mmCIF file with all atom_site columns, C-alpha atoms and ligand atoms in Angstrom:
data_model
loop_
_atom_site.group_PDB
_atom_site.id
_atom_site.type_symbol
_atom_site.label_atom_id
_atom_site.label_alt_id
_atom_site.label_comp_id
_atom_site.label_asym_id
_atom_site.label_entity_id
_atom_site.label_seq_id
_atom_site.pdbx_PDB_ins_code
_atom_site.Cartn_x
_atom_site.Cartn_y
_atom_site.Cartn_z
_atom_site.occupancy
_atom_site.B_iso_or_equiv
_atom_site.pdbx_formal_charge
_atom_site.auth_seq_id
_atom_site.auth_comp_id
_atom_site.auth_asym_id
_atom_site.auth_atom_id
_atom_site.pdbx_PDB_model_num
ATOM   1   C CA  . MET T 1 1   ? 0.442   64.036 -42.680 1.00 92.00 ? 1   MET T CA  1
ATOM   2   C CA  . THR T 1 2   ? -2.588  62.951 -44.662 1.00 94.00 ? 2   THR T CA  1
ATOM   3   C CA  . VAL T 1 3   ? -3.836  59.390 -44.781 1.00 94.00 ? 3   VAL T CA  1
ATOM   4   C CA  . GLU T 1 4   ? -2.619  59.268 -48.412 1.00 95.00 ? 4   GLU T CA  1
ATOM   5   C CA  . ASP T 1 5   ? 0.912   60.191 -47.199 1.00 97.00 ? 5   ASP T CA  1
ATOM   6   C CA  . LEU T 1 6   ? 0.679   57.363 -44.645 1.00 98.00 ? 6   LEU T CA  1
ATOM   7   C CA  . ARG T 1 7   ? -0.429  54.917 -47.323 1.00 98.00 ? 7   ARG T CA  1
ATOM   8   C CA  . LEU T 1 8   ? 2.760   55.659 -49.255 1.00 98.00 ? 8   LEU T CA  1
ATOM   9   C CA  . LEU T 1 9   ? 4.825   54.678 -46.189 1.00 98.00 ? 9   LEU T CA  1
ATOM   10  C CA  . VAL T 1 10  ? 3.463   51.096 -46.180 1.00 98.00 ? 10  VAL T CA  1
ATOM   11  C CA  . ARG T 1 11  ? 5.834   48.717 -47.974 1.00 98.00 ? 11  ARG T CA  1
ATOM   12  C CA  . THR T 1 12  ? 4.392   45.878 -50.065 1.00 97.00 ? 12  THR T CA  1
ATOM   13  C CA  . ILE T 1 13  ? 6.343   42.611 -50.250 1.00 97.00 ? 13  ILE T CA  1
ATOM   14  C CA  . PRO T 1 14  ? 5.031   40.074 -52.760 1.00 96.00 ? 14  PRO T CA  1
ATOM   15  C CA  . ASP T 1 15  ? 4.965   36.355 -51.910 1.00 95.00 ? 15  ASP T CA  1
ATOM   16  C CA  . PHE T 1 16  ? 5.599   36.758 -48.169 1.00 95.00 ? 16  PHE T CA  1
ATOM   17  C CA  . PRO T 1 17  ? 5.172   34.678 -46.036 1.00 93.00 ? 17  PRO T CA  1
ATOM   18  C CA  . LYS T 1 18  ? 4.040   32.421 -48.887 1.00 93.00 ? 18  LYS T CA  1
ATOM   19  C CA  . PRO T 1 19  ? 3.392   32.611 -52.636 1.00 94.00 ? 19  PRO T CA  1
ATOM   20  C CA  . GLY T 1 20  ? 0.392   34.697 -53.665 1.00 92.00 ? 20  GLY T CA  1
ATOM   21  C CA  . ILE T 1 21  ? 0.294   36.883 -50.523 1.00 93.00 ? 21  ILE T CA  1
ATOM   22  C CA  . LEU T 1 22  ? 0.968   40.619 -50.848 1.00 95.00 ? 22  LEU T CA  1
ATOM   23  C CA  . PHE T 1 23  ? 2.415   41.378 -47.431 1.00 97.00 ? 23  PHE T CA  1
ATOM   24  C CA  . ARG T 1 24  ? 1.526   44.917 -46.338 1.00 98.00 ? 24  ARG T CA  1
ATOM   25  C CA  . ASP T 1 25  ? 4.488   45.781 -44.140 1.00 98.00 ? 25  ASP T CA  1
ATOM   26  C CA  . VAL T 1 26  ? 3.963   48.513 -41.543 1.00 98.00 ? 26  VAL T CA  1
ATOM   27  C CA  . THR T 1 27  ? 7.648   48.449 -40.513 1.00 98.00 ? 27  THR T CA  1
ATOM   28  C CA  . THR T 1 28  ? 8.300   51.330 -42.901 1.00 98.00 ? 28  THR T CA  1
ATOM   29  C CA  . LEU T 1 29  ? 5.316   53.304 -41.549 1.00 98.00 ? 29  LEU T CA  1
ATOM   30  C CA  . ILE T 1 30  ? 6.329   52.970 -37.888 1.00 98.00 ? 30  ILE T CA  1
ATOM   31  C CA  . GLY T 1 31  ? 9.946   53.588 -38.913 1.00 98.00 ? 31  GLY T CA  1
ATOM   32  C CA  . ASN T 1 32  ? 8.965   57.098 -40.012 1.00 98.00 ? 32  ASN T CA  1
ATOM   33  C CA  . GLY T 1 33  ? 8.608   59.270 -36.882 1.00 98.00 ? 33  GLY T CA  1
ATOM   34  C CA  . PRO T 1 34  ? 6.079   61.818 -38.184 1.00 98.00 ? 34  PRO T CA  1
ATOM   35  C CA  . GLY T 1 35  ? 4.227   59.028 -40.031 1.00 98.00 ? 35  GLY T CA  1
ATOM   36  C CA  . PHE T 1 36  ? 3.933   56.857 -36.937 1.00 98.00 ? 36  PHE T CA  1
ATOM   37  C CA  . ALA T 1 37  ? 2.829   59.842 -34.838 1.00 98.00 ? 37  ALA T CA  1
ATOM   38  C CA  . ALA T 1 38  ? 0.181   60.784 -37.406 1.00 98.00 ? 38  ALA T CA  1
ATOM   39  C CA  . ALA T 1 39  ? -1.133  57.214 -37.721 1.00 98.00 ? 39  ALA T CA  1
ATOM   40  C CA  . VAL T 1 40  ? -1.403  56.861 -33.946 1.00 98.00 ? 40  VAL T CA  1
ATOM   41  C CA  . GLY T 1 41  ? -3.000  60.317 -33.707 1.00 98.00 ? 41  GLY T CA  1
ATOM   42  C CA  . HIS T 1 42  ? -5.673  59.473 -36.300 1.00 98.00 ? 42  HIS T CA  1
ATOM   43  C CA  . MET T 1 43  ? -6.421  56.137 -34.639 1.00 98.00 ? 43  MET T CA  1
ATOM   44  C CA  . ALA T 1 44  ? -6.551  57.675 -31.144 1.00 98.00 ? 44  ALA T CA  1
ATOM   45  C CA  . GLU T 1 45  ? -9.045  60.289 -32.390 1.00 98.00 ? 45  GLU T CA  1
ATOM   46  C CA  . ARG T 1 46  ? -11.327 57.508 -33.614 1.00 98.00 ? 46  ARG T CA  1
ATOM   47  C CA  . ALA T 1 47  ? -10.939 55.554 -30.365 1.00 98.00 ? 47  ALA T CA  1
ATOM   48  C CA  . GLU T 1 48  ? -11.807 58.672 -28.408 1.00 98.00 ? 48  GLU T CA  1
ATOM   49  C CA  . ALA T 1 49  ? -14.924 59.242 -30.548 1.00 98.00 ? 49  ALA T CA  1
ATOM   50  C CA  . ALA T 1 50  ? -15.925 55.634 -29.775 1.00 98.00 ? 50  ALA T CA  1
ATOM   51  C CA  . GLY T 1 51  ? -15.726 56.346 -26.026 1.00 98.00 ? 51  GLY T CA  1
ATOM   52  C CA  . ALA T 1 52  ? -12.763 54.039 -25.369 1.00 98.00 ? 52  ALA T CA  1
ATOM   53  C CA  . GLU T 1 53  ? -12.023 53.237 -21.726 1.00 98.00 ? 53  GLU T CA  1
ATOM   54  C CA  . VAL T 1 54  ? -9.484  50.489 -22.492 1.00 98.00 ? 54  VAL T CA  1
ATOM   55  C CA  . ILE T 1 55  ? -7.304  49.866 -25.569 1.00 98.00 ? 55  ILE T CA  1
ATOM   56  C CA  . ALA T 1 56  ? -6.607  46.213 -26.390 1.00 99.00 ? 56  ALA T CA  1
ATOM   57  C CA  . GLY T 1 57  ? -3.940  45.262 -28.949 1.00 99.00 ? 57  GLY T CA  1
ATOM   58  C CA  . ILE T 1 58  ? -3.346  41.936 -30.677 1.00 98.00 ? 58  ILE T CA  1
ATOM   59  C CA  . GLU T 1 59  ? 0.207   40.481 -30.551 1.00 98.00 ? 59  GLU T CA  1
ATOM   60  C CA  . ALA T 1 60  ? 2.459   41.587 -32.058 1.00 98.00 ? 60  ALA T CA  1
ATOM   61  C CA  . ARG T 1 61  ? 1.887   44.526 -34.397 1.00 98.00 ? 61  ARG T CA  1
ATOM   62  C CA  . GLY T 1 62  ? -1.345  45.464 -32.598 1.00 98.00 ? 62  GLY T CA  1
ATOM   63  C CA  . PHE T 1 63  ? 0.844   46.163 -29.557 1.00 99.00 ? 63  PHE T CA  1
ATOM   64  C CA  . VAL T 1 64  ? 2.790   48.805 -31.471 1.00 99.00 ? 64  VAL T CA  1
ATOM   65  C CA  . PHE T 1 65  ? -0.245  50.861 -32.505 1.00 99.00 ? 65  PHE T CA  1
ATOM   66  C CA  . GLY T 1 66  ? -2.458  50.020 -29.516 1.00 99.00 ? 66  GLY T CA  1
ATOM   67  C CA  . ALA T 1 67  ? 0.087   50.760 -26.799 1.00 99.00 ? 67  ALA T CA  1
ATOM   68  C CA  . ALA T 1 68  ? 1.047   54.068 -28.429 1.00 99.00 ? 68  ALA T CA  1
ATOM   69  C CA  . MET T 1 69  ? -2.650  55.029 -28.623 1.00 99.00 ? 69  MET T CA  1
ATOM   70  C CA  . ALA T 1 70  ? -3.271  54.033 -25.003 1.00 99.00 ? 70  ALA T CA  1
ATOM   71  C CA  . ALA T 1 71  ? -0.286  56.056 -23.733 1.00 99.00 ? 71  ALA T CA  1
ATOM   72  C CA  . ARG T 1 72  ? -1.379  59.082 -25.752 1.00 98.00 ? 72  ARG T CA  1
ATOM   73  C CA  . MET T 1 73  ? -4.919  58.786 -24.352 1.00 98.00 ? 73  MET T CA  1
ATOM   74  C CA  . SER T 1 74  ? -3.801  57.906 -20.782 1.00 98.00 ? 74  SER T CA  1
ATOM   75  C CA  . LEU T 1 75  ? -5.886  54.730 -20.985 1.00 98.00 ? 75  LEU T CA  1
ATOM   76  C CA  . PRO T 1 76  ? -5.040  51.200 -19.848 1.00 98.00 ? 76  PRO T CA  1
ATOM   77  C CA  . PHE T 1 77  ? -3.546  48.901 -22.473 1.00 98.00 ? 77  PHE T CA  1
ATOM   78  C CA  . VAL T 1 78  ? -4.502  45.197 -22.538 1.00 98.00 ? 78  VAL T CA  1
ATOM   79  C CA  . PRO T 1 79  ? -2.299  42.817 -24.562 1.00 98.00 ? 79  PRO T CA  1
ATOM   80  C CA  . VAL T 1 80  ? -4.110  39.981 -26.348 1.00 98.00 ? 80  VAL T CA  1
ATOM   81  C CA  . ARG T 1 81  ? -1.288  37.432 -26.405 1.00 98.00 ? 81  ARG T CA  1
ATOM   82  C CA  . LYS T 1 82  ? -0.106  34.400 -28.282 1.00 98.00 ? 82  LYS T CA  1
ATOM   83  C CA  . PRO T 1 83  ? -0.276  31.224 -26.162 1.00 98.00 ? 83  PRO T CA  1
ATOM   84  C CA  . GLY T 1 84  ? 2.040   30.533 -23.241 1.00 98.00 ? 84  GLY T CA  1
ATOM   85  C CA  . LYS T 1 85  ? 3.259   34.101 -22.686 1.00 98.00 ? 85  LYS T CA  1
ATOM   86  C CA  . LEU T 1 86  ? 1.196   35.316 -19.729 1.00 98.00 ? 86  LEU T CA  1
ATOM   87  C CA  . PRO T 1 87  ? 2.429   34.366 -16.239 1.00 98.00 ? 87  PRO T CA  1
ATOM   88  C CA  . VAL T 1 88  ? -1.085  33.921 -14.756 1.00 98.00 ? 88  VAL T CA  1
ATOM   89  C CA  . PRO T 1 89  ? -4.046  31.569 -15.397 1.00 98.00 ? 89  PRO T CA  1
ATOM   90  C CA  . VAL T 1 90  ? -5.566  32.843 -18.657 1.00 98.00 ? 90  VAL T CA  1
ATOM   91  C CA  . LEU T 1 91  ? -8.751  32.991 -20.671 1.00 98.00 ? 91  LEU T CA  1
ATOM   92  C CA  . ALA T 1 92  ? -8.020  31.371 -24.043 1.00 98.00 ? 92  ALA T CA  1
ATOM   93  C CA  . ILE T 1 93  ? -9.797  31.058 -27.381 1.00 98.00 ? 93  ILE T CA  1
ATOM   94  C CA  . ASP T 1 94  ? -8.953  28.872 -30.386 1.00 98.00 ? 94  ASP T CA  1
ATOM   95  C CA  . TYR T 1 95  ? -9.766  30.129 -33.860 1.00 97.00 ? 95  TYR T CA  1
ATOM   96  C CA  . ALA T 1 96  ? -9.477  28.763 -37.383 1.00 94.00 ? 96  ALA T CA  1
ATOM   97  C CA  . LEU T 1 97  ? -6.676  29.726 -39.739 1.00 89.00 ? 97  LEU T CA  1
ATOM   98  C CA  . GLU T 1 98  ? -6.477  28.864 -43.425 1.00 79.00 ? 98  GLU T CA  1
ATOM   99  C CA  . TYR T 1 99  ? -4.553  25.742 -42.354 1.00 83.00 ? 99  TYR T CA  1
ATOM   100 C CA  . GLY T 1 100 ? -5.132  24.600 -38.759 1.00 92.00 ? 100 GLY T CA  1
ATOM   101 C CA  . THR T 1 101 ? -5.954  26.665 -35.700 1.00 96.00 ? 101 THR T CA  1
ATOM   102 C CA  . ASP T 1 102 ? -4.327  29.248 -33.484 1.00 97.00 ? 102 ASP T CA  1
ATOM   103 C CA  . THR T 1 103 ? -4.929  30.463 -29.934 1.00 98.00 ? 103 THR T CA  1
ATOM   104 C CA  . LEU T 1 104 ? -5.117  33.851 -28.243 1.00 98.00 ? 104 LEU T CA  1
ATOM   105 C CA  . GLU T 1 105 ? -4.925  34.458 -24.492 1.00 98.00 ? 105 GLU T CA  1
ATOM   106 C CA  . VAL T 1 106 ? -5.767  37.284 -22.130 1.00 98.00 ? 106 VAL T CA  1
ATOM   107 C CA  . ASP T 1 107 ? -5.352  37.901 -18.399 1.00 98.00 ? 107 ASP T CA  1
ATOM   108 C CA  . PRO T 1 108 ? -8.924  37.588 -17.064 1.00 95.00 ? 108 PRO T CA  1
ATOM   109 C CA  . GLY T 1 109 ? -8.255  40.377 -14.536 1.00 97.00 ? 109 GLY T CA  1
ATOM   110 C CA  . ALA T 1 110 ? -6.969  42.871 -17.107 1.00 97.00 ? 110 ALA T CA  1
ATOM   111 C CA  . VAL T 1 111 ? -10.342 44.264 -18.239 1.00 97.00 ? 111 VAL T CA  1
ATOM   112 C CA  . PRO T 1 112 ? -12.521 46.098 -15.693 1.00 97.00 ? 112 PRO T CA  1
ATOM   113 C CA  . ASP T 1 113 ? -16.067 44.681 -15.765 1.00 97.00 ? 113 ASP T CA  1
ATOM   114 C CA  . GLY T 1 114 ? -18.255 46.549 -18.250 1.00 98.00 ? 114 GLY T CA  1
ATOM   115 C CA  . ALA T 1 115 ? -15.399 48.685 -19.618 1.00 98.00 ? 115 ALA T CA  1
ATOM   116 C CA  . ARG T 1 116 ? -15.700 49.898 -23.198 1.00 98.00 ? 116 ARG T CA  1
ATOM   117 C CA  . VAL T 1 117 ? -12.800 48.268 -25.047 1.00 98.00 ? 117 VAL T CA  1
ATOM   118 C CA  . VAL T 1 118 ? -11.465 49.413 -28.416 1.00 99.00 ? 118 VAL T CA  1
ATOM   119 C CA  . LEU T 1 119 ? -9.646  46.577 -30.190 1.00 99.00 ? 119 LEU T CA  1
ATOM   120 C CA  . VAL T 1 120 ? -6.544  47.465 -32.270 1.00 99.00 ? 120 VAL T CA  1
ATOM   121 C CA  . ASP T 1 121 ? -4.408  45.611 -34.800 1.00 98.00 ? 121 ASP T CA  1
ATOM   122 C CA  . ASP T 1 122 ? -2.213  46.687 -37.698 1.00 98.00 ? 122 ASP T CA  1
ATOM   123 C CA  . LEU T 1 123 ? -4.304  45.011 -40.388 1.00 98.00 ? 123 LEU T CA  1
ATOM   124 C CA  . ILE T 1 124 ? -7.598  43.209 -40.920 1.00 98.00 ? 124 ILE T CA  1
ATOM   125 C CA  . ALA T 1 125 ? -7.800  40.529 -43.597 1.00 97.00 ? 125 ALA T CA  1
ATOM   126 C CA  . THR T 1 126 ? -10.412 37.758 -43.059 1.00 96.00 ? 126 THR T CA  1
ATOM   127 C CA  . GLY T 1 127 ? -11.247 39.093 -39.600 1.00 97.00 ? 127 GLY T CA  1
ATOM   128 C CA  . GLY T 1 128 ? -10.740 35.714 -37.902 1.00 97.00 ? 128 GLY T CA  1
ATOM   129 C CA  . THR T 1 129 ? -8.073  37.009 -35.530 1.00 98.00 ? 129 THR T CA  1
ATOM   130 C CA  . ALA T 1 130 ? -10.001 40.147 -34.561 1.00 98.00 ? 130 ALA T CA  1
ATOM   131 C CA  . LEU T 1 131 ? -13.286 38.260 -34.036 1.00 98.00 ? 131 LEU T CA  1
ATOM   132 C CA  . ALA T 1 132 ? -11.551 35.782 -31.733 1.00 98.00 ? 132 ALA T CA  1
ATOM   133 C CA  . ALA T 1 133 ? -9.858  38.618 -29.811 1.00 98.00 ? 133 ALA T CA  1
ATOM   134 C CA  . ALA T 1 134 ? -13.160 40.469 -29.437 1.00 98.00 ? 134 ALA T CA  1
ATOM   135 C CA  . GLU T 1 135 ? -14.876 37.339 -28.100 1.00 98.00 ? 135 GLU T CA  1
ATOM   136 C CA  . LEU T 1 136 ? -12.052 36.798 -25.618 1.00 98.00 ? 136 LEU T CA  1
ATOM   137 C CA  . LEU T 1 137 ? -12.251 40.393 -24.372 1.00 98.00 ? 137 LEU T CA  1
ATOM   138 C CA  . ARG T 1 138 ? -16.015 39.984 -23.933 1.00 98.00 ? 138 ARG T CA  1
ATOM   139 C CA  . ARG T 1 139 ? -15.457 36.862 -21.856 1.00 98.00 ? 139 ARG T CA  1
ATOM   140 C CA  . ALA T 1 140 ? -13.009 38.900 -19.770 1.00 98.00 ? 140 ALA T CA  1
ATOM   141 C CA  . GLY T 1 141 ? -15.843 41.359 -19.008 1.00 98.00 ? 141 GLY T CA  1
ATOM   142 C CA  . GLY T 1 142 ? -15.313 44.084 -21.622 1.00 98.00 ? 142 GLY T CA  1
ATOM   143 C CA  . ILE T 1 143 ? -17.798 45.645 -24.019 1.00 98.00 ? 143 ILE T CA  1
ATOM   144 C CA  . VAL T 1 144 ? -16.186 45.565 -27.463 1.00 98.00 ? 144 VAL T CA  1
ATOM   145 C CA  . THR T 1 145 ? -18.052 47.924 -29.755 1.00 92.00 ? 145 THR T CA  1
ATOM   146 C CA  . GLN T 1 146 ? -15.217 49.285 -31.925 1.00 98.00 ? 146 GLN T CA  1
ATOM   147 C CA  . ALA T 1 147 ? -12.236 47.809 -33.757 1.00 99.00 ? 147 ALA T CA  1
ATOM   148 C CA  . LEU T 1 148 ? -9.525  49.977 -35.364 1.00 99.00 ? 148 LEU T CA  1
ATOM   149 C CA  . PHE T 1 149 ? -6.848  49.007 -37.868 1.00 98.00 ? 149 PHE T CA  1
ATOM   150 C CA  . ALA T 1 150 ? -4.181  50.869 -39.778 1.00 98.00 ? 150 ALA T CA  1
ATOM   151 C CA  . ILE T 1 151 ? -4.972  48.778 -42.891 1.00 98.00 ? 151 ILE T CA  1
ATOM   152 C CA  . ASP T 1 152 ? -8.072  47.018 -44.259 1.00 98.00 ? 152 ASP T CA  1
ATOM   153 C CA  . LEU T 1 153 ? -7.995  44.450 -47.064 1.00 98.00 ? 153 LEU T CA  1
ATOM   154 C CA  . PRO T 1 154 ? -11.695 44.787 -48.008 1.00 98.00 ? 154 PRO T CA  1
ATOM   155 C CA  . GLU T 1 155 ? -11.661 41.959 -50.572 1.00 97.00 ? 155 GLU T CA  1
ATOM   156 C CA  . LEU T 1 156 ? -11.093 39.501 -47.728 1.00 96.00 ? 156 LEU T CA  1
ATOM   157 C CA  . GLY T 1 157 ? -14.311 40.598 -46.004 1.00 97.00 ? 157 GLY T CA  1
ATOM   158 C CA  . GLY T 1 158 ? -13.011 40.895 -42.428 1.00 98.00 ? 158 GLY T CA  1
ATOM   159 C CA  . ALA T 1 159 ? -14.415 44.360 -41.738 1.00 98.00 ? 159 ALA T CA  1
ATOM   160 C CA  . ARG T 1 160 ? -17.822 43.194 -42.961 1.00 98.00 ? 160 ARG T CA  1
ATOM   161 C CA  . ARG T 1 161 ? -17.671 40.139 -40.670 1.00 98.00 ? 161 ARG T CA  1
ATOM   162 C CA  . LEU T 1 162 ? -16.856 42.327 -37.684 1.00 98.00 ? 162 LEU T CA  1
ATOM   163 C CA  . ARG T 1 163 ? -19.670 44.751 -38.492 1.00 98.00 ? 163 ARG T CA  1
ATOM   164 C CA  . ASP T 1 164 ? -22.066 41.799 -38.864 1.00 98.00 ? 164 ASP T CA  1
ATOM   165 C CA  . ALA T 1 165 ? -21.006 40.767 -35.351 1.00 97.00 ? 165 ALA T CA  1
ATOM   166 C CA  . GLY T 1 166 ? -22.001 44.210 -34.040 1.00 98.00 ? 166 GLY T CA  1
ATOM   167 C CA  . ILE T 1 167 ? -18.506 45.712 -33.869 1.00 98.00 ? 167 ILE T CA  1
ATOM   168 C CA  . ALA T 1 168 ? -18.056 49.083 -35.592 1.00 98.00 ? 168 ALA T CA  1
ATOM   169 C CA  . THR T 1 169 ? -14.921 48.727 -37.705 1.00 98.00 ? 169 THR T CA  1
ATOM   170 C CA  . ASP T 1 170 ? -12.668 51.400 -39.123 1.00 98.00 ? 170 ASP T CA  1
ATOM   171 C CA  . ALA T 1 171 ? -9.243  51.543 -40.808 1.00 98.00 ? 171 ALA T CA  1
ATOM   172 C CA  . LEU T 1 172 ? -6.967  54.389 -41.856 1.00 98.00 ? 172 LEU T CA  1
ATOM   173 C CA  . MET T 1 173 ? -6.436  52.976 -45.341 1.00 98.00 ? 173 MET T CA  1
ATOM   174 C CA  . ALA T 1 174 ? -7.421  50.114 -47.632 1.00 98.00 ? 174 ALA T CA  1
ATOM   175 C CA  . PHE T 1 175 ? -5.435  48.075 -50.150 1.00 97.00 ? 175 PHE T CA  1
ATOM   176 C CA  . GLU T 1 176 ? -6.785  45.971 -52.987 1.00 94.00 ? 176 GLU T CA  1
ATOM   177 C CA  . GLY T 1 177 ? -5.999  42.272 -53.163 1.00 86.00 ? 177 GLY T CA  1
ATOM   178 C CA  . HIS T 1 178 ? -4.957  39.716 -50.599 1.00 79.00 ? 178 HIS T CA  1
HETATM 179 P P1  . AMP W 2 .   ? -7.034  37.863 -40.377 1.00 80.56 ? 1   AMP W P1  1
HETATM 180 O O1  . AMP W 2 .   ? -7.271  37.050 -39.139 1.00 80.56 ? 1   AMP W O1  1
HETATM 181 O O2  . AMP W 2 .   ? -7.204  37.046 -41.634 1.00 80.56 ? 1   AMP W O2  1
HETATM 182 O O3  . AMP W 2 .   ? -7.870  39.125 -40.397 1.00 80.56 ? 1   AMP W O3  1
HETATM 183 O O4  . AMP W 2 .   ? -5.498  38.269 -40.381 1.00 80.56 ? 1   AMP W O4  1
HETATM 184 C C1  . AMP W 2 .   ? -5.077  39.345 -39.626 1.00 80.56 ? 1   AMP W C1  1
HETATM 185 C C2  . AMP W 2 .   ? -3.690  39.146 -39.056 1.00 80.56 ? 1   AMP W C2  1
HETATM 186 O O5  . AMP W 2 .   ? -2.775  38.587 -40.002 1.00 80.56 ? 1   AMP W O5  1
HETATM 187 C C3  . AMP W 2 .   ? -3.142  40.482 -38.635 1.00 80.56 ? 1   AMP W C3  1
HETATM 188 O O6  . AMP W 2 .   ? -2.540  40.344 -37.344 1.00 80.56 ? 1   AMP W O6  1
HETATM 189 C C4  . AMP W 2 .   ? -2.136  40.867 -39.711 1.00 80.56 ? 1   AMP W C4  1
HETATM 190 O O7  . AMP W 2 .   ? -1.000  41.414 -39.131 1.00 80.56 ? 1   AMP W O7  1
HETATM 191 C C5  . AMP W 2 .   ? -1.826  39.550 -40.451 1.00 80.56 ? 1   AMP W C5  1
HETATM 192 N N1  . AMP W 2 .   ? -1.998  39.644 -41.930 1.00 80.56 ? 1   AMP W N1  1
HETATM 193 C C6  . AMP W 2 .   ? -2.925  38.987 -42.680 1.00 80.56 ? 1   AMP W C6  1
HETATM 194 N N2  . AMP W 2 .   ? -2.796  39.256 -43.991 1.00 80.56 ? 1   AMP W N2  1
HETATM 195 C C7  . AMP W 2 .   ? -1.769  40.121 -44.100 1.00 80.56 ? 1   AMP W C7  1
HETATM 196 C C8  . AMP W 2 .   ? -1.140  40.815 -45.211 1.00 80.56 ? 1   AMP W C8  1
HETATM 197 N N3  . AMP W 2 .   ? -1.543  40.657 -46.478 1.00 80.56 ? 1   AMP W N3  1
HETATM 198 N N4  . AMP W 2 .   ? -0.105  41.650 -44.929 1.00 80.56 ? 1   AMP W N4  1
HETATM 199 C C9  . AMP W 2 .   ? 0.315   41.821 -43.651 1.00 80.56 ? 1   AMP W C9  1
HETATM 200 N N5  . AMP W 2 .   ? -0.217  41.208 -42.568 1.00 80.56 ? 1   AMP W N5  1
HETATM 201 C C10 . AMP W 2 .   ? -1.246  40.369 -42.777 1.00 80.56 ? 1   AMP W C10 1
#
């Protein structure tokens, strides 16, 4: 399946979760067996080229792509979690949202010191979530040089922000708008 075929499997829902947002829904992509396999295959190829030693995924949709990539590559998978989910003392980072703040947490023992970590999520918009996750993984001892997404929304500038922070950033496909 080509990347253009995969693009056609992403469903767009206007005004979700609030007015003015075009929600790019990957449920329909991962709900297509060959499409999901091809997306994971393309992303795993890029992670391999980046020398990945660990795959980290951001809760929740980053778990779907990241864990499938890690299993395919026989690499460890590290979940970057929403607050209060991990059963051990955590490293935590707060980051700004459009309204208010949010928090991400990681098990400080999950990343081997100096390991090359490839960060994965379904979609990058402003890049705030991915930048916070990358900083957290660095504090946990990882070297985060590459971030991979199924979808980029380039108008929101997230990929540029990540690249400016020294993280090579790549996505399978891009959509116009917010
Ligand atoms: P950001 O921190 O602005 O880069 O937002 C990225 C996170 O929000 C990702 O985990 C996405 O799943 C989600 N997200 C942001 N905008 C959209 C959108 N238009 N459609 C689907 N998911 C989105």
